[in-house]
Amino acid sequence: MPIISIIVALDNNRAIGLNNNLLWHISDDLKRFKALTTGHTVIMGRRTFDSLPKRPLPNRRNIVLTHNPSFQYEGVDVVQSVQQCFELISSYPSDDEVFIIGGSSIYEAFLPFTQRIYATHVHHSFQADAFFPSIDSGVFLVQEQTPLTVDEKSNLTYNYTTYIRKND
């Protein structure tokens, strides 16, 4: 079974989106997302899939988890449950890491199975209707954290933090 990793960008209040859109545009963060996920499987909900500027995400195996049994999209594996998702990814022997890319309910469903979280912390508060669950410091340790960076275009301050699940 591959490592289950979450990749997420969140603000000071764990906000991740509003009206099915991202709250900010930080070019380096999008480049990081692409670099980390290319060549791997990405798992997302249908609304996240619908919000993508390019569907399916190129050079990645795309899995959409949806309650809609009639949903289909060329080049996308569609499942209706977390269990079906695990059955599907276990059939991909070459993938060593699978990325959960959103939205809120998908993050929440996979958090108990997640070994690594790649978080971009945007040090600002936005109006939002979608949030990331709390990262429990009793469960996850900070493995790596970058210094604060200011995005030149948006003037937003952010940093990257990688969390790993504690070994019990």
Backbone as JSON, one array per atom type, in Angstrom:
{
  "sequence": "MPIISIIVALDNNRAIGLNNNLLWHISDDLKRFKALTTGHTVIMGRRTFDSLPKRPLPNRRNIVLTHNPSFQYEGVDVVQSVQQCFELISSYPSDDEVFIIGGSSIYEAFLPFTQRIYATHVHHSFQADAFFPSIDSGVFLVQEQTPLTVDEKSNLTYNYTTYIRKND",
  "N": [[0.85, -1.19, 0.0], [0.6, 2.2, -0.87], [2.1, 5.23, 0.52], [-0.08, 7.44, 2.15], [-0.69, 10.72, 1.54], [-1.51, 14.04, 2.36], [-2.04, 17.04, 0.62], [-2.2, 20.46, 1.02], [-3.28, 23.86, 1.1], [-3.68, 26.38, 3.43], [-5.29, 28.92, 5.42], [-4.85, 31.18, 8.27], [-7.04, 30.41, 9.79], [-7.55, 27.86, 9.03], [-8.88, 27.88, 6.63], [-9.73, 26.93, 3.31], [-11.12, 27.38, 0.95], [-13.64, 29.14, -1.02], [-16.83, 29.26, -2.27], [-16.25, 27.12, -3.98], [-13.77, 27.8, -4.99], [-10.24, 28.57, -4.98], [-8.63, 30.55, -2.45], [-6.55, 32.28, -2.86], [-3.75, 33.12, -4.97], [-0.74, 31.8, -5.32], [2.03, 31.57, -6.99], [4.44, 30.04, -6.64], [3.57, 28.12, -4.81], [1.69, 26.7, -6.32], [3.41, 25.64, -8.22], [4.92, 23.99, -6.57], [2.94, 22.16, -5.74], [2.43, 20.92, -8.21], [4.98, 19.8, -8.73], [5.27, 17.99, -6.58], [3.07, 16.24, -6.9], [3.01, 15.27, -9.54], [3.19, 12.43, -11.57], [2.1, 10.77, -9.73], [-0.75, 9.34, -7.98], [-3.71, 11.21, -7.56], [-6.28, 12.05, -5.33], [-9.54, 13.2, -5.08], [-12.54, 15.08, -4.28], [-15.65, 15.43, -6.09], [-16.45, 18.13, -6.45], [-14.05, 19.49, -6.07], [-12.68, 18.44, -8.25], [-14.28, 19.53, -10.3], [-13.54, 22.18, -10.02], [-11.01, 22.4, -11.01], [-8.64, 23.92, -13.21], [-7.68, 22.55, -15.39], [-8.77, 19.52, -16.54], [-8.67, 15.99, -16.69], [-6.12, 16.28, -14.1], [-3.01, 16.6, -15.6], [-0.52, 14.04, -16.26], [-0.87, 12.55, -13.97], [-2.56, 10.05, -12.1], [-5.93, 10.31, -11.81], [-8.34, 10.21, -9.32], [-11.69, 10.4, -8.51], [-13.78, 10.84, -5.85], [-17.05, 10.38, -5.26], [-20.54, 10.71, -4.41], [-22.28, 10.41, -6.4], [-23.42, 8.03, -8.47], [-23.57, 8.03, -11.23], [-21.67, 9.68, -12.24], [-19.12, 10.31, -14.54], [-15.98, 10.65, -16.22], [-13.74, 11.12, -18.8], [-10.61, 9.54, -18.57], [-10.5, 9.46, -15.84], [-10.69, 7.76, -12.77], [-13.49, 6.7, -11.02], [-14.93, 6.54, -7.85], [-17.13, 5.5, -5.16], [-16.75, 5.38, -2.44], [-14.55, 5.57, 0.44], [-13.45, 3.1, 1.02], [-13.63, 1.79, -1.52], [-11.83, 3.39, -2.82], [-9.4, 2.76, -1.55], [-9.21, 0.08, -2.33], [-8.87, 0.42, -5.06], [-6.44, 1.93, -5.23], [-4.68, 0.1, -4.16], [-4.34, -1.57, -6.22], [-2.52, -0.36, -7.82], [0.5, -0.99, -8.2], [2.89, 0.37, -8.7], [2.83, 2.9, -7.61], [4.16, 4.8, -5.08], [3.35, 6.79, -3.41], [0.37, 8.45, -2.62], [-1.73, 11.2, -3.21], [-3.95, 13.19, -1.41], [-6.11, 15.65, -2.38], [-8.24, 17.3, -1.76], [-11.76, 18.19, -1.49], [-12.83, 19.65, 1.64], [-14.43, 17.58, 2.96], [-13.28, 15.3, 1.9], [-10.62, 15.51, 2.74], [-11.12, 15.25, 5.49], [-12.17, 12.63, 5.6], [-9.97, 11.09, 4.84], [-7.94, 11.77, 6.6], [-7.53, 10.14, 8.99], [-6.06, 8.04, 7.9], [-3.8, 9.07, 6.91], [-0.33, 9.49, 6.43], [1.43, 11.56, 5.97], [1.5, 15.11, 5.77], [1.55, 17.71, 3.56], [1.71, 20.95, 3.97], [0.81, 24.23, 3.06], [1.07, 27.08, 4.72], [-0.71, 29.91, 4.76], [-0.3, 33.05, 5.88], [-2.61, 34.72, 6.76], [-6.02, 35.83, 7.03], [-8.95, 34.73, 5.55], [-12.21, 35.18, 4.08], [-14.3, 32.38, 4.02], [-15.79, 29.21, 3.03], [-15.06, 26.66, 3.2], [-13.06, 24.41, 4.99], [-10.02, 23.1, 6.43], [-9.5, 20.17, 8.4], [-8.48, 20.2, 11.9], [-5.0, 19.94, 12.6], [-3.75, 17.63, 14.54], [-1.52, 17.91, 17.09], [-0.84, 15.89, 18.77], [-0.93, 13.72, 17.19], [0.39, 14.26, 14.77], [3.68, 15.22, 13.87], [5.89, 17.98, 13.31], [7.91, 17.71, 10.6], [9.46, 19.1, 8.83], [10.06, 22.54, 8.17], [9.74, 25.5, 6.38], [11.32, 28.77, 6.15], [9.52, 31.9, 6.56], [8.04, 33.3, 3.66], [7.48, 35.9, 1.32], [5.07, 36.36, -1.09], [5.59, 37.86, -4.16], [3.67, 38.85, -6.0], [1.06, 38.67, -4.78], [1.59, 39.63, -2.29], [1.32, 38.12, -0.02], [2.23, 36.41, 2.95], [3.79, 33.32, 3.53], [4.5, 29.87, 4.38], [6.0, 26.6, 4.07], [5.12, 23.55, 5.55], [5.91, 20.31, 6.54], [4.3, 17.6, 7.84], [4.47, 14.62, 9.79], [3.0, 11.5, 10.64], [2.98, 10.45, 13.99], [4.78, 7.69, 15.28], [3.2, 5.16, 16.96]],
  "CA": [[0.0, 0.0, 0.0], [1.4, 3.43, -0.91], [1.95, 6.25, 1.57], [-1.18, 8.38, 1.93], [-0.28, 12.07, 1.89], [-2.42, 15.15, 2.08], [-1.41, 18.3, 0.24], [-3.22, 21.46, 1.28], [-2.91, 25.24, 1.43], [-4.71, 26.83, 4.36], [-4.98, 30.2, 6.05], [-4.74, 31.16, 9.74], [-8.23, 29.78, 10.37], [-7.68, 26.57, 8.33], [-9.72, 28.07, 5.45], [-9.14, 26.43, 2.07], [-11.84, 27.77, -0.24], [-14.91, 29.88, -0.96], [-17.62, 29.05, -3.49], [-15.53, 26.14, -4.81], [-12.58, 28.43, -5.58], [-9.14, 28.85, -4.07], [-8.73, 31.88, -1.84], [-5.39, 33.08, -3.24], [-2.92, 32.56, -6.04], [0.69, 31.92, -5.04], [2.62, 30.82, -8.08], [5.39, 29.03, -6.15], [2.81, 27.04, -4.18], [1.13, 25.88, -7.4], [4.55, 24.89, -8.79], [5.24, 22.94, -5.58], [1.88, 21.17, -5.86], [2.68, 20.18, -9.44], [6.21, 19.02, -8.58], [5.06, 16.89, -5.64], [2.02, 15.29, -7.3], [3.2, 14.73, -10.89], [3.63, 11.04, -11.6], [1.44, 10.05, -8.65], [-2.21, 9.33, -7.94], [-4.36, 12.25, -6.77], [-7.65, 11.72, -4.96], [-10.28, 14.42, -4.78], [-13.98, 15.05, -4.41], [-16.14, 15.89, -7.38], [-16.44, 19.59, -6.54], [-12.65, 19.88, -6.3], [-12.42, 18.1, -9.65], [-14.96, 20.53, -11.13], [-12.89, 23.48, -9.89], [-9.68, 22.39, -11.63], [-8.57, 24.62, -14.49], [-7.42, 21.55, -16.43], [-9.28, 18.24, -16.05], [-8.06, 15.67, -15.41], [-4.77, 16.82, -13.93], [-2.11, 15.84, -16.47], [0.61, 13.29, -15.72], [-1.26, 11.99, -12.68], [-3.77, 9.22, -12.11], [-6.96, 11.07, -11.11], [-9.47, 9.48, -8.74], [-12.72, 11.27, -7.96], [-14.67, 10.2, -4.89], [-18.33, 11.08, -5.33], [-21.72, 9.93, -4.08], [-23.08, 10.33, -7.62], [-23.0, 6.83, -9.18], [-23.58, 8.21, -12.69], [-20.59, 10.58, -12.64], [-18.03, 9.74, -15.33], [-15.17, 11.63, -16.94], [-12.68, 10.4, -19.5], [-9.3, 9.63, -17.95], [-10.67, 9.56, -14.4], [-11.29, 6.64, -12.05], [-14.53, 7.21, -10.14], [-15.32, 5.64, -6.76], [-18.19, 6.04, -4.32], [-16.44, 5.27, -1.02], [-13.13, 5.51, 0.82], [-13.05, 1.69, 0.86], [-13.39, 1.55, -2.95], [-10.61, 4.13, -3.14], [-8.27, 1.95, -1.1], [-9.15, -1.1, -3.2], [-8.33, 0.86, -6.35], [-5.01, 2.3, -5.15], [-3.87, -1.09, -3.88], [-4.1, -2.23, -7.51], [-1.49, 0.41, -8.52], [1.72, -1.37, -7.48], [4.05, 1.24, -8.96], [2.69, 4.2, -6.96], [4.63, 4.74, -3.71], [2.7, 7.84, -2.63], [-0.91, 8.91, -3.16], [-2.0, 12.52, -2.66], [-5.32, 13.64, -1.2], [-6.0, 17.07, -2.75], [-9.41, 18.09, -1.33], [-11.95, 19.28, -0.56], [-12.93, 19.49, 3.09], [-14.93, 16.27, 3.41], [-12.3, 14.28, 1.46], [-9.53, 15.62, 3.7], [-11.57, 14.69, 6.76], [-12.32, 11.19, 5.46], [-8.67, 10.42, 4.7], [-6.99, 12.17, 7.65], [-7.14, 9.02, 9.86], [-5.2, 7.1, 7.18], [-2.71, 9.87, 6.35], [0.99, 9.42, 7.08], [2.2, 12.79, 5.75], [0.74, 16.28, 5.32], [2.33, 18.81, 2.98], [0.84, 22.11, 4.18], [1.24, 25.59, 2.82], [0.37, 27.95, 5.67], [-0.8, 31.3, 4.29], [-0.45, 33.8, 7.13], [-3.65, 35.72, 6.51], [-7.35, 35.28, 7.27], [-9.84, 34.97, 4.42], [-13.59, 34.71, 4.18], [-14.29, 31.06, 3.42], [-16.86, 28.28, 3.38], [-14.46, 25.32, 3.24], [-11.98, 24.43, 5.96], [-9.25, 21.88, 6.65], [-9.61, 19.76, 9.8], [-7.33, 20.52, 12.76], [-3.85, 19.04, 12.58], [-3.57, 17.29, 15.95], [-0.09, 17.77, 17.42], [-0.68, 14.6, 19.43], [-0.9, 12.69, 16.14], [1.35, 14.64, 13.74], [4.86, 16.0, 14.24], [6.5, 18.77, 12.25], [9.14, 17.08, 10.1], [10.25, 20.11, 8.14], [9.34, 23.8, 8.04], [10.55, 26.5, 5.69], [11.15, 30.14, 6.66], [8.44, 32.69, 5.95], [8.31, 33.86, 2.34], [6.43, 36.82, 0.86], [4.8, 36.25, -2.52], [5.74, 39.19, -4.75], [2.45, 39.33, -6.68], [-0.08, 38.82, -3.87], [2.1, 40.2, -1.04], [0.95, 37.24, 1.08], [3.31, 35.69, 3.62], [3.46, 31.9, 3.64], [5.61, 28.93, 4.52], [5.66, 25.2, 3.88], [5.37, 22.67, 6.68], [5.63, 18.91, 6.31], [3.98, 16.89, 9.07], [4.43, 13.16, 9.67], [2.27, 10.84, 11.7], [3.81, 9.87, 15.04], [4.72, 6.23, 15.45], [2.65, 4.84, 18.3]],
  "C": [[0.89, 1.24, 0.0], [1.19, 4.3, 0.32], [0.78, 7.14, 1.19], [-0.73, 9.74, 2.44], [-1.38, 13.04, 1.54], [-1.56, 16.32, 1.62], [-2.5, 19.36, 0.3], [-2.56, 22.82, 1.49], [-4.03, 25.81, 2.27], [-4.28, 28.14, 5.01], [-4.91, 30.06, 7.56], [-5.89, 30.46, 10.43], [-8.53, 28.43, 9.73], [-8.6, 26.67, 7.11], [-8.98, 27.6, 4.21], [-9.89, 26.88, 0.81], [-13.11, 28.55, 0.05], [-15.59, 29.7, -2.3], [-16.89, 28.17, -4.5], [-14.34, 26.75, -5.56], [-11.5, 28.55, -4.52], [-9.23, 30.29, -3.59], [-7.61, 32.82, -2.26], [-4.69, 32.41, -4.4], [-1.47, 32.85, -5.68], [1.38, 30.99, -6.01], [3.58, 29.72, -7.6], [4.68, 27.86, -5.48], [2.21, 26.12, -5.24], [2.22, 25.05, -8.08], [4.94, 23.74, -7.86], [4.22, 21.81, -5.66], [2.14, 20.29, -7.09], [3.9, 19.27, -9.3], [6.01, 17.81, -7.67], [4.11, 15.83, -6.18], [2.22, 14.66, -8.67], [3.79, 13.32, -10.8], [2.97, 10.18, -10.53], [-0.08, 10.04, -8.85], [-2.68, 10.5, -7.09], [-5.82, 11.85, -6.56], [-8.35, 13.0, -4.55], [-11.78, 14.15, -4.83], [-14.4, 15.62, -5.76], [-16.12, 17.41, -7.51], [-15.02, 20.12, -6.73], [-12.29, 19.6, -7.75], [-13.03, 19.15, -10.57], [-14.25, 21.88, -11.11], [-11.53, 23.54, -10.58], [-9.68, 23.13, -12.96], [-8.33, 23.68, -15.67], [-7.82, 20.19, -15.86], [-9.12, 17.17, -17.1], [-6.67, 16.29, -15.31], [-3.8, 15.98, -14.74], [-0.97, 15.16, -15.71], [0.39, 12.79, -14.3], [-2.45, 11.07, -12.91], [-4.79, 9.94, -11.24], [-8.05, 10.14, -10.62], [-10.42, 10.5, -8.15], [-13.63, 10.43, -7.09], [-15.96, 11.01, -4.85], [-19.46, 10.14, -4.93], [-22.62, 9.74, -5.31], [-22.63, 9.11, -8.45], [-22.97, 6.98, -10.7], [-22.45, 9.13, -13.18], [-19.51, 9.79, -13.39], [-17.28, 10.88, -16.0], [-14.01, 10.87, -17.55], [-11.33, 10.63, -18.81], [-9.33, 9.7, -16.44], [-11.26, 8.25, -13.87], [-12.28, 7.23, -11.05], [-14.89, 6.14, -9.12], [-16.39, 6.32, -5.92], [-17.9, 5.94, -2.83], [-14.94, 5.27, -0.79], [-12.63, 4.09, 0.63], [-12.77, 1.36, -0.6], [-12.1, 2.25, -3.39], [-9.4, 3.31, -2.75], [-8.11, 0.69, -1.94], [-8.5, -0.74, -4.53], [-6.83, 1.17, -6.25], [-4.13, 1.1, -4.82], [-3.59, -1.86, -5.17], [-3.07, -1.46, -8.36], [-0.14, 0.11, -7.87], [2.89, -0.41, -7.66], [3.97, 2.57, -8.21], [3.08, 4.09, -5.48], [3.99, 5.79, -2.8], [1.46, 8.32, -3.37], [-1.24, 10.22, -2.45], [-3.5, 12.8, -2.59], [-5.29, 15.15, -1.42], [-7.27, 17.87, -2.46], [-10.72, 17.58, -1.89], [-12.11, 18.82, 0.88], [-13.34, 18.09, 3.52], [-13.98, 15.14, 3.0], [-11.1, 14.32, 2.39], [-9.92, 14.95, 5.02], [-11.67, 13.17, 6.71], [-10.98, 10.46, 5.43], [-7.67, 10.76, 5.8], [-6.61, 11.0, 8.58], [-6.16, 8.04, 9.22], [-3.91, 7.78, 6.67], [-1.43, 9.71, 7.15], [1.76, 10.74, 6.98], [1.24, 13.89, 5.3], [1.74, 17.31, 4.81], [1.42, 20.04, 3.05], [1.54, 23.39, 3.76], [0.41, 26.46, 3.76], [0.45, 29.37, 5.15], [-1.18, 32.14, 5.51], [-1.34, 35.03, 6.9], [-4.98, 35.05, 6.84], [-8.27, 35.71, 6.14], [-11.27, 34.59, 4.78], [-13.64, 33.39, 3.43], [-15.53, 30.26, 3.81], [-16.36, 26.83, 3.4], [-13.2, 25.4, 4.1], [-11.3, 23.06, 6.05], [-9.43, 21.48, 8.11], [-8.36, 20.17, 10.6], [-6.23, 19.47, 12.59], [-3.47, 18.81, 14.05], [-2.09, 17.05, 16.24], [0.19, 16.51, 18.23], [-0.55, 13.46, 18.44], [0.2, 12.98, 15.12], [2.47, 15.5, 14.31], [5.32, 16.82, 13.05], [7.81, 18.09, 11.86], [10.08, 18.14, 9.51], [9.41, 21.37, 8.03], [10.27, 24.82, 7.39], [10.37, 27.86, 6.37], [9.98, 30.83, 5.96], [8.93, 33.29, 4.64], [7.18, 34.81, 2.0], [6.3, 36.65, -0.65], [4.79, 37.66, -3.11], [4.45, 39.72, -5.36], [1.32, 39.61, -5.7], [0.29, 39.53, -2.58], [1.7, 39.37, 0.18], [2.2, 36.55, 1.64], [2.88, 34.24, 3.81], [4.72, 31.1, 3.96], [5.08, 27.51, 4.35], [6.02, 24.43, 5.14], [5.01, 21.25, 6.26], [5.44, 18.25, 7.67], [4.04, 15.38, 8.8], [3.69, 12.6, 10.88], [3.26, 10.24, 12.7], [3.68, 8.35, 15.01], [4.26, 5.93, 16.85], [3.42, 3.76, 19.01]]
}
